Short mmCIF file of C-alpha atoms and ligand atoms in Angstrom, two decimals:
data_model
loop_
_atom_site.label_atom_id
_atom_site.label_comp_id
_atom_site.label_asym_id
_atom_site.label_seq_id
_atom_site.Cartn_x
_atom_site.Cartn_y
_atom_site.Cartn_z
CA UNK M 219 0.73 -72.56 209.09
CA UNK M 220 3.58 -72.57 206.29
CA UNK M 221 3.56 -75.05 203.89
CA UNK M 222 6.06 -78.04 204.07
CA UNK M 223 7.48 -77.03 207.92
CA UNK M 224 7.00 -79.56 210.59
CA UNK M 225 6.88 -78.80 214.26
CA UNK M 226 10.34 -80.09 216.00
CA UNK M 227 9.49 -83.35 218.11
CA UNK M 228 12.99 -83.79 219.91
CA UNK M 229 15.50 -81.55 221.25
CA UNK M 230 18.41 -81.57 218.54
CA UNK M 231 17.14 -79.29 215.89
CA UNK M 232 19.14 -78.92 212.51
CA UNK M 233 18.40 -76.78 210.13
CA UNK M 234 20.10 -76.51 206.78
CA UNK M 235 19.23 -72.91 206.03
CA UNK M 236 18.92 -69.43 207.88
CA UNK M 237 15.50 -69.15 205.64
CA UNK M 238 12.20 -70.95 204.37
CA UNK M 239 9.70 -70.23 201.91
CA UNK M 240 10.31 -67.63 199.05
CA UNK M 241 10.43 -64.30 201.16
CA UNK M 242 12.78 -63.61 203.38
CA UNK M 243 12.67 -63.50 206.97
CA UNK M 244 14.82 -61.17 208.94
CA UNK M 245 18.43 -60.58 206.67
CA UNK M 246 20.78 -63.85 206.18
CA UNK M 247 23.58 -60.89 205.18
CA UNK M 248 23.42 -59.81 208.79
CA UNK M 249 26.09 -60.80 211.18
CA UNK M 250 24.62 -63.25 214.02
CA UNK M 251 21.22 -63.70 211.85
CA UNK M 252 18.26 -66.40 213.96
CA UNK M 253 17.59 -69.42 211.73
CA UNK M 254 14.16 -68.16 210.89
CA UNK M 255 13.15 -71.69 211.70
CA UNK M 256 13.55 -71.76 215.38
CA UNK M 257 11.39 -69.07 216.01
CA UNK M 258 8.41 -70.39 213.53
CA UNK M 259 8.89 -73.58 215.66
CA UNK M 260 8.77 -71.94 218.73
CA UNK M 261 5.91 -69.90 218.15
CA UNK M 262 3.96 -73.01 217.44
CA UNK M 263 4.30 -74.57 220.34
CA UNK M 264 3.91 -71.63 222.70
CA UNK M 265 1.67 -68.96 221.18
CA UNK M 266 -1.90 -68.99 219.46
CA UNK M 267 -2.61 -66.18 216.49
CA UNK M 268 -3.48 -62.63 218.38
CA UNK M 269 -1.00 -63.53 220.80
CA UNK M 270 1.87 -60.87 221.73
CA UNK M 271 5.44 -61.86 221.03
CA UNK M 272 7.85 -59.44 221.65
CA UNK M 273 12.05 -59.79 221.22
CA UNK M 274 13.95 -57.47 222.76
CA UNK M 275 17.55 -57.53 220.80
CA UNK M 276 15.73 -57.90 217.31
CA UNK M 277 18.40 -57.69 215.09
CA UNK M 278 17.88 -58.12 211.14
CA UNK M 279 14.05 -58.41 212.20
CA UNK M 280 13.56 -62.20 212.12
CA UNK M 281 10.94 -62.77 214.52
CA UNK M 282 9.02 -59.71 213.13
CA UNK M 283 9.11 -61.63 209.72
CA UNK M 284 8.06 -64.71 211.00
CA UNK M 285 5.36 -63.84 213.47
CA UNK M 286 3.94 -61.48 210.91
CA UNK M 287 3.20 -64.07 208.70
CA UNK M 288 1.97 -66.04 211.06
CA UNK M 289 -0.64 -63.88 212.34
CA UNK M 290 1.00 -63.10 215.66
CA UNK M 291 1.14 -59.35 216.78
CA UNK M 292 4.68 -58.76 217.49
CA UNK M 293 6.95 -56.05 218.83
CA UNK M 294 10.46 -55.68 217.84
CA UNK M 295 13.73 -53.65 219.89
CA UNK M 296 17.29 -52.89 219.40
CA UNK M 297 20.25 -50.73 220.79
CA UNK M 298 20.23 -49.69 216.89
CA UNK M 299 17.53 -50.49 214.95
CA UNK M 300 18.46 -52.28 211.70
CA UNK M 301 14.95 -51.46 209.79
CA UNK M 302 12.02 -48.92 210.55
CA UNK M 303 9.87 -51.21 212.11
CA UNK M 304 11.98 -52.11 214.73
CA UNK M 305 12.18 -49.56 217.72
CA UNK M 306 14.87 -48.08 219.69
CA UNK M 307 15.75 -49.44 223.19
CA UNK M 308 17.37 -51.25 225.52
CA UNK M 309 16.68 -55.04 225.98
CA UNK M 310 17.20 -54.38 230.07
CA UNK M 311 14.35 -51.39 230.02
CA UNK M 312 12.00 -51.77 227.19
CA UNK M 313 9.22 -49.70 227.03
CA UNK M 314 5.80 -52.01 227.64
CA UNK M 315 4.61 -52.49 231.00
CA UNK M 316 4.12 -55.33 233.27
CA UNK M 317 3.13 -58.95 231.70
CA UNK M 318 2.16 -57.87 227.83
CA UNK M 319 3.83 -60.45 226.40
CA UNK M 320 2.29 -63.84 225.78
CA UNK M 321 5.90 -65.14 224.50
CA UNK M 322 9.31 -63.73 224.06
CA UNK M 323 12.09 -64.80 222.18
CA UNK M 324 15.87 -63.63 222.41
CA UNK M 325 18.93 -64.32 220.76
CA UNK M 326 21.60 -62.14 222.34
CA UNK M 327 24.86 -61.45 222.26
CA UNK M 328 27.51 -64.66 223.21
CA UNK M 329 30.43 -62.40 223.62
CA UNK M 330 32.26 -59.72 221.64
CA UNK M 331 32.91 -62.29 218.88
CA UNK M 332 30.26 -59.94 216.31
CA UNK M 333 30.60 -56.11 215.79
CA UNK M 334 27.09 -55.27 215.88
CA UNK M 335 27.67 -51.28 216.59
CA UNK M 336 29.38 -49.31 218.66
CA UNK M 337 26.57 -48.04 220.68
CA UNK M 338 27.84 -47.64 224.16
CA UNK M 339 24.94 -50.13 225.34
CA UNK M 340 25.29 -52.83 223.24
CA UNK M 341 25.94 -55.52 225.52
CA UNK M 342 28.13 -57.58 222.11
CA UNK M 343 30.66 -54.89 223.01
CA UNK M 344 31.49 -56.86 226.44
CA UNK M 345 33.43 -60.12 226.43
CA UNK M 346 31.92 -62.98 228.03
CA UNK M 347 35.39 -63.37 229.63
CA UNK M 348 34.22 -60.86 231.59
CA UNK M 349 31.64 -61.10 234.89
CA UNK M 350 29.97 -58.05 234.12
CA UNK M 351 28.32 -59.51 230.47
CA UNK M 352 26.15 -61.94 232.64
CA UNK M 353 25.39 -59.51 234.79
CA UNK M 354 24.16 -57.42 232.05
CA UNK M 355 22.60 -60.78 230.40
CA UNK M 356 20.80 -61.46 234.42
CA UNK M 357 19.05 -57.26 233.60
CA UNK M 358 17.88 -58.40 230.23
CA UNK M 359 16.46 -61.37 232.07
CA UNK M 360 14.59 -60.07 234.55
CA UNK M 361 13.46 -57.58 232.20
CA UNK M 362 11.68 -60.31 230.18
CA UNK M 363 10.17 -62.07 233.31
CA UNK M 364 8.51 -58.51 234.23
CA UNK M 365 7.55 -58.08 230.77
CA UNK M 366 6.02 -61.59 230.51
CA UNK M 367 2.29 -62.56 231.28
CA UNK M 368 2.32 -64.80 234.21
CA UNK M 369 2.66 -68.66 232.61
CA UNK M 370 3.99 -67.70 229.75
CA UNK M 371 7.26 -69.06 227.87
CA UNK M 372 10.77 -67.42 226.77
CA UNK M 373 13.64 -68.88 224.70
CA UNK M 374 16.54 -67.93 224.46
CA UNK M 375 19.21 -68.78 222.14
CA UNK M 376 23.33 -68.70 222.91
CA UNK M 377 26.53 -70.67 222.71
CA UNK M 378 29.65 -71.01 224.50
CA UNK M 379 33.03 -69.24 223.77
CA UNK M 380 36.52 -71.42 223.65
CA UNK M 381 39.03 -68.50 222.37
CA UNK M 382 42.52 -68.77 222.28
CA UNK M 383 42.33 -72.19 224.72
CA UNK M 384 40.50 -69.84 227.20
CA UNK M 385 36.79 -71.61 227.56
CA UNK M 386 34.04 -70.15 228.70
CA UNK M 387 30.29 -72.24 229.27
CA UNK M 388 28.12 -68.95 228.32
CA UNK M 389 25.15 -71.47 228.01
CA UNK M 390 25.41 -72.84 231.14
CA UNK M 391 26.44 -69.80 232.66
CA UNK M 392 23.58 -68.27 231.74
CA UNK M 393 21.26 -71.22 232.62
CA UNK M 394 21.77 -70.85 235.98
CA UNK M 395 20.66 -66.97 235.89
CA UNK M 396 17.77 -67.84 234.21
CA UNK M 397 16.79 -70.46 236.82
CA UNK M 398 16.31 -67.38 239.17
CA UNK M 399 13.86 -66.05 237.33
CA UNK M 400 11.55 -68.73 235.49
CA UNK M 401 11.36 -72.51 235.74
CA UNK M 402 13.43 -74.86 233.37
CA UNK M 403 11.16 -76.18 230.40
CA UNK M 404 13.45 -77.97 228.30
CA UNK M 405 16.97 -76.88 226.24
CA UNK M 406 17.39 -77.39 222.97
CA UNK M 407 20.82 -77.99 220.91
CA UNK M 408 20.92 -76.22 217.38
CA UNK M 409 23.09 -77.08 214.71
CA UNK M 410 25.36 -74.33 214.02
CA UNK M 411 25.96 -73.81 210.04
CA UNK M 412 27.73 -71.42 207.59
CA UNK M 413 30.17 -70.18 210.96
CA UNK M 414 33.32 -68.39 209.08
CA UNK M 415 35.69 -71.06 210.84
CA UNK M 416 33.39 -73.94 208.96
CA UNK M 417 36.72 -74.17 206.35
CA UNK M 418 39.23 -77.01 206.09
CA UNK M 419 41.55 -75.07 207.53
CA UNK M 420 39.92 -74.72 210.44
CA UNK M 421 39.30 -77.91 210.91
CA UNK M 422 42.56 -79.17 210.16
CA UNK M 423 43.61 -76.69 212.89
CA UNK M 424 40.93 -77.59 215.44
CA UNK M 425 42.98 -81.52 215.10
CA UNK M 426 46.27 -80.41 215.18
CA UNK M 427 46.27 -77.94 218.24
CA UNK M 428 43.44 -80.31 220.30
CA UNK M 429 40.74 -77.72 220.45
CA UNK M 430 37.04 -77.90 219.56
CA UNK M 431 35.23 -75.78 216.37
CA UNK M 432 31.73 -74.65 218.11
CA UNK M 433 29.35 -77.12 216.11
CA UNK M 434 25.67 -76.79 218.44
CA UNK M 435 23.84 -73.45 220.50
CA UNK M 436 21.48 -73.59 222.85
CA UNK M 437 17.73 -72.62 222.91
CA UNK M 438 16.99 -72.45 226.10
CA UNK M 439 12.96 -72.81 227.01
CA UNK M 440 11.84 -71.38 230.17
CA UNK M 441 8.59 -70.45 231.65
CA UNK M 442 7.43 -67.49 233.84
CA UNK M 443 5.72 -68.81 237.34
CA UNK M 444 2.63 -67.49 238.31
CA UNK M 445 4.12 -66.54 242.04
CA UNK M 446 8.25 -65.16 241.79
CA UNK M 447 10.71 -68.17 242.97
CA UNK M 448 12.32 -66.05 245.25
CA UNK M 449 8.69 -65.56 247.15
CA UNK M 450 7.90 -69.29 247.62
C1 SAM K 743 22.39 -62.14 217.65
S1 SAM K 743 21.83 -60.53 217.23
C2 SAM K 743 20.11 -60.76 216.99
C3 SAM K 743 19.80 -61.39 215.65
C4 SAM K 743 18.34 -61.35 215.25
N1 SAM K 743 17.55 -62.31 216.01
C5 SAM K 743 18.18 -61.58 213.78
O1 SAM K 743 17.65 -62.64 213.38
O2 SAM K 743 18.66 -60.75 212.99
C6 SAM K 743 21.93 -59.67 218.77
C7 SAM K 743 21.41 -58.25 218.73
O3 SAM K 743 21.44 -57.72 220.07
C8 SAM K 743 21.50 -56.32 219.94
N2 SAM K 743 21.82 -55.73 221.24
C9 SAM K 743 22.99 -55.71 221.91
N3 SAM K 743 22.89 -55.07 223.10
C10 SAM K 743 21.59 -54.67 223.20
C11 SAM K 743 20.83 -54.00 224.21
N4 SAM K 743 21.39 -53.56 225.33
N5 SAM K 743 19.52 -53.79 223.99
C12 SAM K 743 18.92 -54.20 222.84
N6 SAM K 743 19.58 -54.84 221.84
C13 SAM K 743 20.90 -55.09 222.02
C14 SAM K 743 22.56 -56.11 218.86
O4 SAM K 743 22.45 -54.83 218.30
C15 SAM K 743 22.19 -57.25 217.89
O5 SAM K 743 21.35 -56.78 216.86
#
């Protein structure tokens, strides 16, 4: 276990850094980077070392980093891989078969607020103003609940979107699709840092014209049920 890292023991989690220790885990220069803290929490608590954890829309390679060094085997995917050791593929058909995975994280998308690429299937090219990004989100989740052994946890990190006055609850929306699929464990709120609109200005603008600067996301903990919900 890493030196000088405790294990989270309620559910607000603030972290003051994307990064711990002296090598870096995953790329704080990309866009929509995972505190590398979350997931060495999570791990903790829901995997052993050998264990399988797998996350499907990888990004800078975060969890790789972190399970690596934590003696977890770990698998790593993206609609365009940012390093050679992640692979090539979509988070709603990923190339393992039925219950691998002893844990799987995912930080996805919230919207079209980041330019990841402009791969036609990257699911951060579709607003969350529109229905058809949770129904893309619902194919990434069953996709994890087939991948998953059975018992097994997922977590899943995302935040709402208030844009232009318009707001839109992507955590809760997205709660209640996940709800079909695996039972509630517990949510999470995480600290948001180093967002671009964390200026004076902004702030000074959030005030004047009565809206709210996004300060929290969710990690959202759910487990996979040894007999499918919709069988019961
Ligand atoms: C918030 S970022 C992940 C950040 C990552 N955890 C890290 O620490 O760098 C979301 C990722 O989802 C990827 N993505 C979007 N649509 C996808 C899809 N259909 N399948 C797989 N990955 C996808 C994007 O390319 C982007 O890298």
């Amino acid at each position: 276990m890493h030196k000088g890292l405790t294990i989270e023991s309620t559910t607000l989690w603030d972290f003051p850094t994307q990064n711990y220790g002296d090598k870096p885990h995953g790329d704080n220069k990309y866009r929509g980077v995972t505190p590398a803290f979350i997931i060495w929490n999570l791990i903790q608590r829901y995997t052993k070392e050998g264990d399988l954890v797998v996350d499907p829309m990888c990004g800078s390679g975060t969890t790789i980093d972190v399970c690596k060094e934590e003696n977890r085997r770990v698998l790593g995917f993206d609609i365009v891989p940012y390093r050679a050791d992640i692979k090539q593929a979509d988070a709603r058909s990923l190339p393992l078969d039925n219950g691998v995975a002893d844990f799987v994280f995912v930080d996805s998308p919230y919207s079209d607020n980041i330019k990841y690429n402009d791969h036609p299937d990257n699911i951060g090219n579709i607003s969350c103003e529109n229905s058809r990004f949770f129904d893309e989100l619902e194919k990434v989740a069953k996709e994890i609940q087939r991948i998953l052994k059975p018992r097994k946890y997922m977590a899943w990190l995302i935040a709402d979107q208030a844009k232009k006055k318009k707001f839109v609850p992507v955590g809760f929306n997205l709660y209640s699709i996940l709800e079909k699929y695996f039972k509630p464990v517990d949510t999470i709120c995480v600290t948001r840092h180093n967002q671009t609109s964390n200026t004076p200005i902004w702030h000074e603008r959030a005030r004047k014209y009565n809206f709210y600067l996004r300060g929290f996301k969710y990690l959202i903990i759910m487990q996979k049920v040894a007999i499918p919900l919709s069988k019961r």
